[in-house]
Tab-separated table of C-alpha atoms in Angstrom:
chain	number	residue	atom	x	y	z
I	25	UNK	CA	-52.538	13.180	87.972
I	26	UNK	CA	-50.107	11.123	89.740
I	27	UNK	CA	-52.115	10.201	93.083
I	28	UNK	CA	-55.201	9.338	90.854
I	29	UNK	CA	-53.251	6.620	89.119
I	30	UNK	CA	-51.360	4.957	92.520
I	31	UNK	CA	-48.319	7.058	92.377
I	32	UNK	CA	-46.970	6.851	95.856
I	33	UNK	CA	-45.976	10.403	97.110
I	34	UNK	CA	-47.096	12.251	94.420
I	35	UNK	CA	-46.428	15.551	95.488
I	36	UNK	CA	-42.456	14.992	95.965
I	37	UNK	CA	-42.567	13.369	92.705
I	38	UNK	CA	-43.861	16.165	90.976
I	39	UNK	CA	-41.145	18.022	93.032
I	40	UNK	CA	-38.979	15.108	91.719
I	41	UNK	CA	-39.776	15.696	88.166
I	42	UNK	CA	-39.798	19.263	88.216
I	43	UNK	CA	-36.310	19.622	89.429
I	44	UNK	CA	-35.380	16.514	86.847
I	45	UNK	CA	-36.837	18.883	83.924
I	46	UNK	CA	-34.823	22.023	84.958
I	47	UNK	CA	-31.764	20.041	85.748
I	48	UNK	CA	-31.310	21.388	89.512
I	49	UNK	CA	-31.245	20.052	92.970
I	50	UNK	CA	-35.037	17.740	94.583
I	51	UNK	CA	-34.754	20.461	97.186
I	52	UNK	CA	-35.415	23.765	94.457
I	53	UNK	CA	-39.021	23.147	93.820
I	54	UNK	CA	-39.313	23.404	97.756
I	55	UNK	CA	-37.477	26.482	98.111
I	56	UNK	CA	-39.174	28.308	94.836
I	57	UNK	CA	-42.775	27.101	94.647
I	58	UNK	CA	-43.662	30.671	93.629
I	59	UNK	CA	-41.371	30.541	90.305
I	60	UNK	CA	-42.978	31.076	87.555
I	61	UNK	CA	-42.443	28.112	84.553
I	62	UNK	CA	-42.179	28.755	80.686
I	63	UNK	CA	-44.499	27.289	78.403
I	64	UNK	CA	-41.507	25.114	77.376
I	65	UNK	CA	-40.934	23.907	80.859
I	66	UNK	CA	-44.707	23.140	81.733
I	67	UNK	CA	-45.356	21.499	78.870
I	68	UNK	CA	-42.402	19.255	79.484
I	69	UNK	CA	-43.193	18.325	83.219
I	70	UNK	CA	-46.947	17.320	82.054
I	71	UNK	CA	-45.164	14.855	79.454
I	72	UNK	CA	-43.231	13.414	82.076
I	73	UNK	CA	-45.803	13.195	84.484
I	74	UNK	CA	-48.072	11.743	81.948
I	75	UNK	CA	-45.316	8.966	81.532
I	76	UNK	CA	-44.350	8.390	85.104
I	77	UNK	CA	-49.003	7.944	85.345
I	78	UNK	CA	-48.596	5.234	82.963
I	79	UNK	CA	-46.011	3.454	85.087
I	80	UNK	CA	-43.192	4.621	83.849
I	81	UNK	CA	-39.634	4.698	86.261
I	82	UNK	CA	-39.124	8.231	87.015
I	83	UNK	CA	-35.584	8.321	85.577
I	84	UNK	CA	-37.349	7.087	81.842
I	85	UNK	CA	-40.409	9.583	82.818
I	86	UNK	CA	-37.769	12.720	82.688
I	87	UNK	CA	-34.814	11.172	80.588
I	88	UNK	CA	-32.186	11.244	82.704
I	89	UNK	CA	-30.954	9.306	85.809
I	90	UNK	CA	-28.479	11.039	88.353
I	91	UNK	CA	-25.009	8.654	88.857
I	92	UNK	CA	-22.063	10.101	91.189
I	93	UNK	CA	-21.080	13.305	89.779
I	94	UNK	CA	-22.810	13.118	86.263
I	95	UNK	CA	-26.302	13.547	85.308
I	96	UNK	CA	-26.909	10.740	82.205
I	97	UNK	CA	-29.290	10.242	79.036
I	98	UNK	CA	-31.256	6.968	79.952
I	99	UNK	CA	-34.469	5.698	78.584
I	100	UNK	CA	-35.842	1.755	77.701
I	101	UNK	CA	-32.678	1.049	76.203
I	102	UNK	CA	-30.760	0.973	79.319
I	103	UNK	CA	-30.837	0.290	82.909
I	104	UNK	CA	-31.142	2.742	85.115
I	105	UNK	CA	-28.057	3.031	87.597
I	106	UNK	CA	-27.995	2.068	91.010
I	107	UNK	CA	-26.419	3.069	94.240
I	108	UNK	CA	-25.071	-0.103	94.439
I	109	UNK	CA	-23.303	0.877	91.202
I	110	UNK	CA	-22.033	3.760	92.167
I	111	UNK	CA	-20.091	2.191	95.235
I	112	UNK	CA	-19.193	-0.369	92.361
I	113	UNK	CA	-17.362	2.655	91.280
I	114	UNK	CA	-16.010	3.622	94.576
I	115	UNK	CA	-14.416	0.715	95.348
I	116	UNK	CA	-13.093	0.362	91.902
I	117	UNK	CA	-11.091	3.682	91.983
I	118	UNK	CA	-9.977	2.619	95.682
I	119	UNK	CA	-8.030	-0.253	94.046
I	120	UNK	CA	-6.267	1.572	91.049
I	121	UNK	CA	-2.322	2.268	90.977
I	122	UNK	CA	-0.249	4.740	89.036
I	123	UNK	CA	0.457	1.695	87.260
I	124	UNK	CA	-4.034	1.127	86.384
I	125	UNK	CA	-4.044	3.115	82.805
I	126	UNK	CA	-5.925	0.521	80.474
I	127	UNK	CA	-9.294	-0.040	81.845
I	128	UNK	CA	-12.671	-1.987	80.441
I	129	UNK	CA	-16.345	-1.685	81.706
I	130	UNK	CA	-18.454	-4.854	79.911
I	131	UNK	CA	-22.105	-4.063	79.500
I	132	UNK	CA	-21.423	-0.497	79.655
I	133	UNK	CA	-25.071	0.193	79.226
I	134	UNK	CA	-25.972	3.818	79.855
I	135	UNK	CA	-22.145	4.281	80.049
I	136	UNK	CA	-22.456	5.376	83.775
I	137	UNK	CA	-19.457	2.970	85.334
I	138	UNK	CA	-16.728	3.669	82.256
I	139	UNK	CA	-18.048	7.827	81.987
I	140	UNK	CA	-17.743	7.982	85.854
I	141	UNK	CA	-14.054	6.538	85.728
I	142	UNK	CA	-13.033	8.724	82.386
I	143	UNK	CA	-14.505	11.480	84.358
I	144	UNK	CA	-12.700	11.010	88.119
I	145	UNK	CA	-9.724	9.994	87.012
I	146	UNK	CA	-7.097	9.729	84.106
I	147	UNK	CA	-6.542	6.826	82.998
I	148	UNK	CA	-4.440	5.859	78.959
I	149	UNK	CA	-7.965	4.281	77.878
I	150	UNK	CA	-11.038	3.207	78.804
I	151	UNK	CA	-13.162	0.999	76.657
I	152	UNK	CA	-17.006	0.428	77.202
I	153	UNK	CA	-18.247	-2.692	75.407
I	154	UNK	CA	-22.115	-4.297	75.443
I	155	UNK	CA	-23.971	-6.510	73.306
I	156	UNK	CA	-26.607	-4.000	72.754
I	157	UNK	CA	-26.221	-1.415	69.990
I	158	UNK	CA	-28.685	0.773	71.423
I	159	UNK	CA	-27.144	1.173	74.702
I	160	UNK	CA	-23.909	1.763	72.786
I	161	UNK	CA	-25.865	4.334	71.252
I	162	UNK	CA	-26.864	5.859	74.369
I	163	UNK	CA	-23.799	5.691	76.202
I	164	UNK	CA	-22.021	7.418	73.256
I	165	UNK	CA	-24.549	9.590	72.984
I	166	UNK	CA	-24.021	10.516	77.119
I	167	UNK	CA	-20.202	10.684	76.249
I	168	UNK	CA	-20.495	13.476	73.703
I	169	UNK	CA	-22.726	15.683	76.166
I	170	UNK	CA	-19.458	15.018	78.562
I	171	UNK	CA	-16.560	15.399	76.152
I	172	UNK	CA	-14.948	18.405	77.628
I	173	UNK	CA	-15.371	17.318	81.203
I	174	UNK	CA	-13.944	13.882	80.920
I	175	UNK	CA	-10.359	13.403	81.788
I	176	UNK	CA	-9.783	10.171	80.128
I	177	UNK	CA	-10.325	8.727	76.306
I	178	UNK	CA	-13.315	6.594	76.374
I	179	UNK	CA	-13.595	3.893	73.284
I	180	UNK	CA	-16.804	2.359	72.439
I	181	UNK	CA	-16.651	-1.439	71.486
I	182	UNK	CA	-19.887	-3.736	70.552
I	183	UNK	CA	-20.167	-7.293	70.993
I	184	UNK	CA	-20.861	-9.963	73.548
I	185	UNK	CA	-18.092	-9.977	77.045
I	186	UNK	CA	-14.534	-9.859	75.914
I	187	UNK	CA	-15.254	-10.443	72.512
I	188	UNK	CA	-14.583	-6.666	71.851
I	189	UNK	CA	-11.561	-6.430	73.362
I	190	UNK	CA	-9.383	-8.811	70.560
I	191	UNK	CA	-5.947	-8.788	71.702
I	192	UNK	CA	-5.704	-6.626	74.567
I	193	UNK	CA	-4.015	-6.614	77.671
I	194	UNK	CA	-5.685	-4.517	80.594
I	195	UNK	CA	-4.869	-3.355	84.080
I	196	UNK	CA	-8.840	-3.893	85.158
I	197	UNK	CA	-11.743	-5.528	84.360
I	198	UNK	CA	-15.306	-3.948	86.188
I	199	UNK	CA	-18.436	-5.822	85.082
I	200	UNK	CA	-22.473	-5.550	85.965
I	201	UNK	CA	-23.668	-7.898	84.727
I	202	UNK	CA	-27.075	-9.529	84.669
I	203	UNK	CA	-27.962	-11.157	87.352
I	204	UNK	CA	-31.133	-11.750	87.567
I	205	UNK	CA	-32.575	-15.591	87.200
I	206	UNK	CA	-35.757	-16.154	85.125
I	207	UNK	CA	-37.544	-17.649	88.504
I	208	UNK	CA	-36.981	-14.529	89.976
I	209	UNK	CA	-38.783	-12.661	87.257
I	210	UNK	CA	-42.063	-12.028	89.495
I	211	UNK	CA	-40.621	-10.892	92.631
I	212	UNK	CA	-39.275	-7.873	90.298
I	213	UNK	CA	-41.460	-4.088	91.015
I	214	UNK	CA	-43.334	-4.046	88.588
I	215	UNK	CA	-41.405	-0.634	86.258
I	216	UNK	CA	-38.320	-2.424	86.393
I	217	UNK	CA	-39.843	-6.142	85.432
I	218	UNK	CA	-42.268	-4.355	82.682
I	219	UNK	CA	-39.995	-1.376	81.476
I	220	UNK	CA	-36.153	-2.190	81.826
I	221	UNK	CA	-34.495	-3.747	78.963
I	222	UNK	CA	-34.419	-7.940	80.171
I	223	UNK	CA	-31.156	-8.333	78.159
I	224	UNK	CA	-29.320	-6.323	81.237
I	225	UNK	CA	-31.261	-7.734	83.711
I	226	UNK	CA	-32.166	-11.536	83.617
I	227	UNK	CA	-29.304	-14.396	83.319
I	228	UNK	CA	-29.781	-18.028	82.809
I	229	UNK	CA	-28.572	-20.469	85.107
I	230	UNK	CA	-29.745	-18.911	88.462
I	231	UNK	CA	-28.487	-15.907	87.089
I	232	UNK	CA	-24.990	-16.970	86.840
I	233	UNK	CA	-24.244	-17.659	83.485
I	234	UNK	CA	-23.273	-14.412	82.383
I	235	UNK	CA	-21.075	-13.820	85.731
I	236	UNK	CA	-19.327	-17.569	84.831
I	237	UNK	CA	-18.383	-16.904	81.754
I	238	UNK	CA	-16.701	-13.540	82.096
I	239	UNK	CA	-14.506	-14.509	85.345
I	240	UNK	CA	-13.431	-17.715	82.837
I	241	UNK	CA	-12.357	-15.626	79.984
I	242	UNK	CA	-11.096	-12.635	81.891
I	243	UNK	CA	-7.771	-14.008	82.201
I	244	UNK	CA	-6.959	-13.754	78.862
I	245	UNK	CA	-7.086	-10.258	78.530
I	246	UNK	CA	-6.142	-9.367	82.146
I	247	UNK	CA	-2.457	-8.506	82.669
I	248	UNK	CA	-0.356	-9.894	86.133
I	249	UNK	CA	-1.230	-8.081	89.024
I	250	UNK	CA	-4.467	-6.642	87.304
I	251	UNK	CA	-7.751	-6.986	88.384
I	252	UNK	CA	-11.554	-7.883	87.977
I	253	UNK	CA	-14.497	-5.742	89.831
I	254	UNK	CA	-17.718	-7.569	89.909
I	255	UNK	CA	-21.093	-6.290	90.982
I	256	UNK	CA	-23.432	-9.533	92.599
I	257	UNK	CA	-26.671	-10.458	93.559
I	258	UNK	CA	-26.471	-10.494	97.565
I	259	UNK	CA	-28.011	-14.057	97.682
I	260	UNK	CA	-24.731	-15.249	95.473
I	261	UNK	CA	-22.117	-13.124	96.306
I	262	UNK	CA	-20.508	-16.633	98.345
I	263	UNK	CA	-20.986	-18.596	94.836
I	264	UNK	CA	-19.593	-16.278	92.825
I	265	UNK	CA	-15.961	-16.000	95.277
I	266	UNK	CA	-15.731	-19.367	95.168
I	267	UNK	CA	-16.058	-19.670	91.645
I	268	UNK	CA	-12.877	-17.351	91.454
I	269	UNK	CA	-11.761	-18.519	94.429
I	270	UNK	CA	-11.265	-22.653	92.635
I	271	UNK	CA	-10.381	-20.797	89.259
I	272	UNK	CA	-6.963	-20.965	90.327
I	273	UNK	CA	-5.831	-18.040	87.777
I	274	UNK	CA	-6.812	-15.620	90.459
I	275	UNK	CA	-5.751	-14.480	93.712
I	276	UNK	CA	-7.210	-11.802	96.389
I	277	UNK	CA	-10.490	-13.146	96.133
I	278	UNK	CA	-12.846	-10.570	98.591
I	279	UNK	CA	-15.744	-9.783	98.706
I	280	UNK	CA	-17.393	-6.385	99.370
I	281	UNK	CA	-20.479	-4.420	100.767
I	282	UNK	CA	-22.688	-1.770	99.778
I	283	UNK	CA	-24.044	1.355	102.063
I	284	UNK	CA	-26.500	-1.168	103.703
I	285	UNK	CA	-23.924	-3.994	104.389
I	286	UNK	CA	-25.087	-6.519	101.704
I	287	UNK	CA	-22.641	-8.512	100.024
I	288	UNK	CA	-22.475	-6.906	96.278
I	289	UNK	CA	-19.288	-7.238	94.886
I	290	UNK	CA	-16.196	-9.568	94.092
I	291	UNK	CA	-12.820	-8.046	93.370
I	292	UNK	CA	-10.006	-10.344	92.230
I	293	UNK	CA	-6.341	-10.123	91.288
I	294	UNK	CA	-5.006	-11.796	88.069
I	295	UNK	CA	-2.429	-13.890	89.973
């Protein structure tokens, strides 16, 4: 089913989706290709496969995208996570103190940055705000199927950047925002340019907009000595630094790399 319709390595993706669909490691199919399947199962890996044929992105064929140490609900309502992201993460938890208890992720979507911190560390709060209501829904949604396992409280706020946040004073800031520009639109694969939500993905402005606005209003809500996590676009990781970097409310400006040694983030202290 998959080669016929241009699915490149179709036999490890149906390997792929099997092990998605039974929740256990790529490498079991491999190992147990003599298993027998339920009814249930079988009938749930030709649905997938079905969807991933019609051009689907694996992670929205099965339902659920893999992200550091937790396995999420995703679908059309959400990006699916990155790597990238989850050195985001990394390098986010590198930076905390004793003293980093009040944390925000903006454009939570899928909930995969804010769940991963509630779930590596403790912190007083963390709240997960996005513009969308459906990815609200489907990070909450991800953060009842963790509840037991997740070591900090984890609030869920709508509305657009900081708005959410009213009056309060945080020890972080971690952001991925969109940062795609509209000119960019056709160099996109083609299942994430036709099937991820373009609300998380494409920014006016060369794709800064989004990016400028947050690291002007961040301030506000950002105690002294806090700080602000940015993921990039490798082509403007330089703009965005010196856009914090001439703020003048900021100081620590760096910027970081991701496994491959592209320029993807921008941390920030408030000074």
């Amino acid at each position: 089913m998959l080669e016929s319709v241009g699915v490149g390595e179709p036999q490890r993706e149906a390997r792929d989706i099997l092990a998605s669909v039974l929740n256990v490691p790529r490498f079991w199919a491999a190992a147990n290709s003599v298993a027998d399947a339920s009814p249930q199962v079988a009938r749930s890996v030709i649905r997938a496969a079905m969807t991933r044929a019609g051009g689907a992105p694996l992670a929205y064929a099965v339902g659920r995208a893999s992200f550091r140490h937790l396995t999420l609900a995703v679908d059309e309502r959400v990006l699916i996570p990155r790597v990238e992201t989850e050195v985001l993460v990394e390098r986010f938890l590198d930076r905390c103190t004793p003293r980093t208890r009040r944390i925000a992720d903006i454009g939570t979507g899928s909930g995969a940055i804010a769940l991963s911190l509630a779930f590596e560390r403790e912190f007083d709060l963390v709240i997960a705000t996005d513009i969308s209501l459906d990815a609200i829904a489907v990070a909450a949604t991800n953060a009842s199927s963790l509840a037991k396992e997740l070591k900090s409280v984890v609030e869920f706020r709508h509305g657009s950047l900081l708005a959410p946040l009213g009056g309060e004073k945080l020890d972080a800031l971690v952001c991925n925002p969109p940062y795609i520009s509209f000119a960019e639109i056709p160099e996109l694969p083609a299942d994430v340019r036709d099937w991820e939500p373009a609300l998380a993905l494409l920014c006016p402005e060369d794709g800064l907009s989004v990016t400028r606005e947050l690291i002007r209003v961040a301030p506000s809500v950002l105690a002294r000595g806090a700080f602000l996590a940015l993921e990039v676009d490798t082509r403007r990781a330089g703009t965005v630094a010196e856009m914090i970097a001439v703020d003048g409310r900021y100081s620590g400006v760096e910027v970081g790399f991701d496994l491959t040694g592209r320029e993807r983030f921008v941390f920030a202290t408030r000074a």
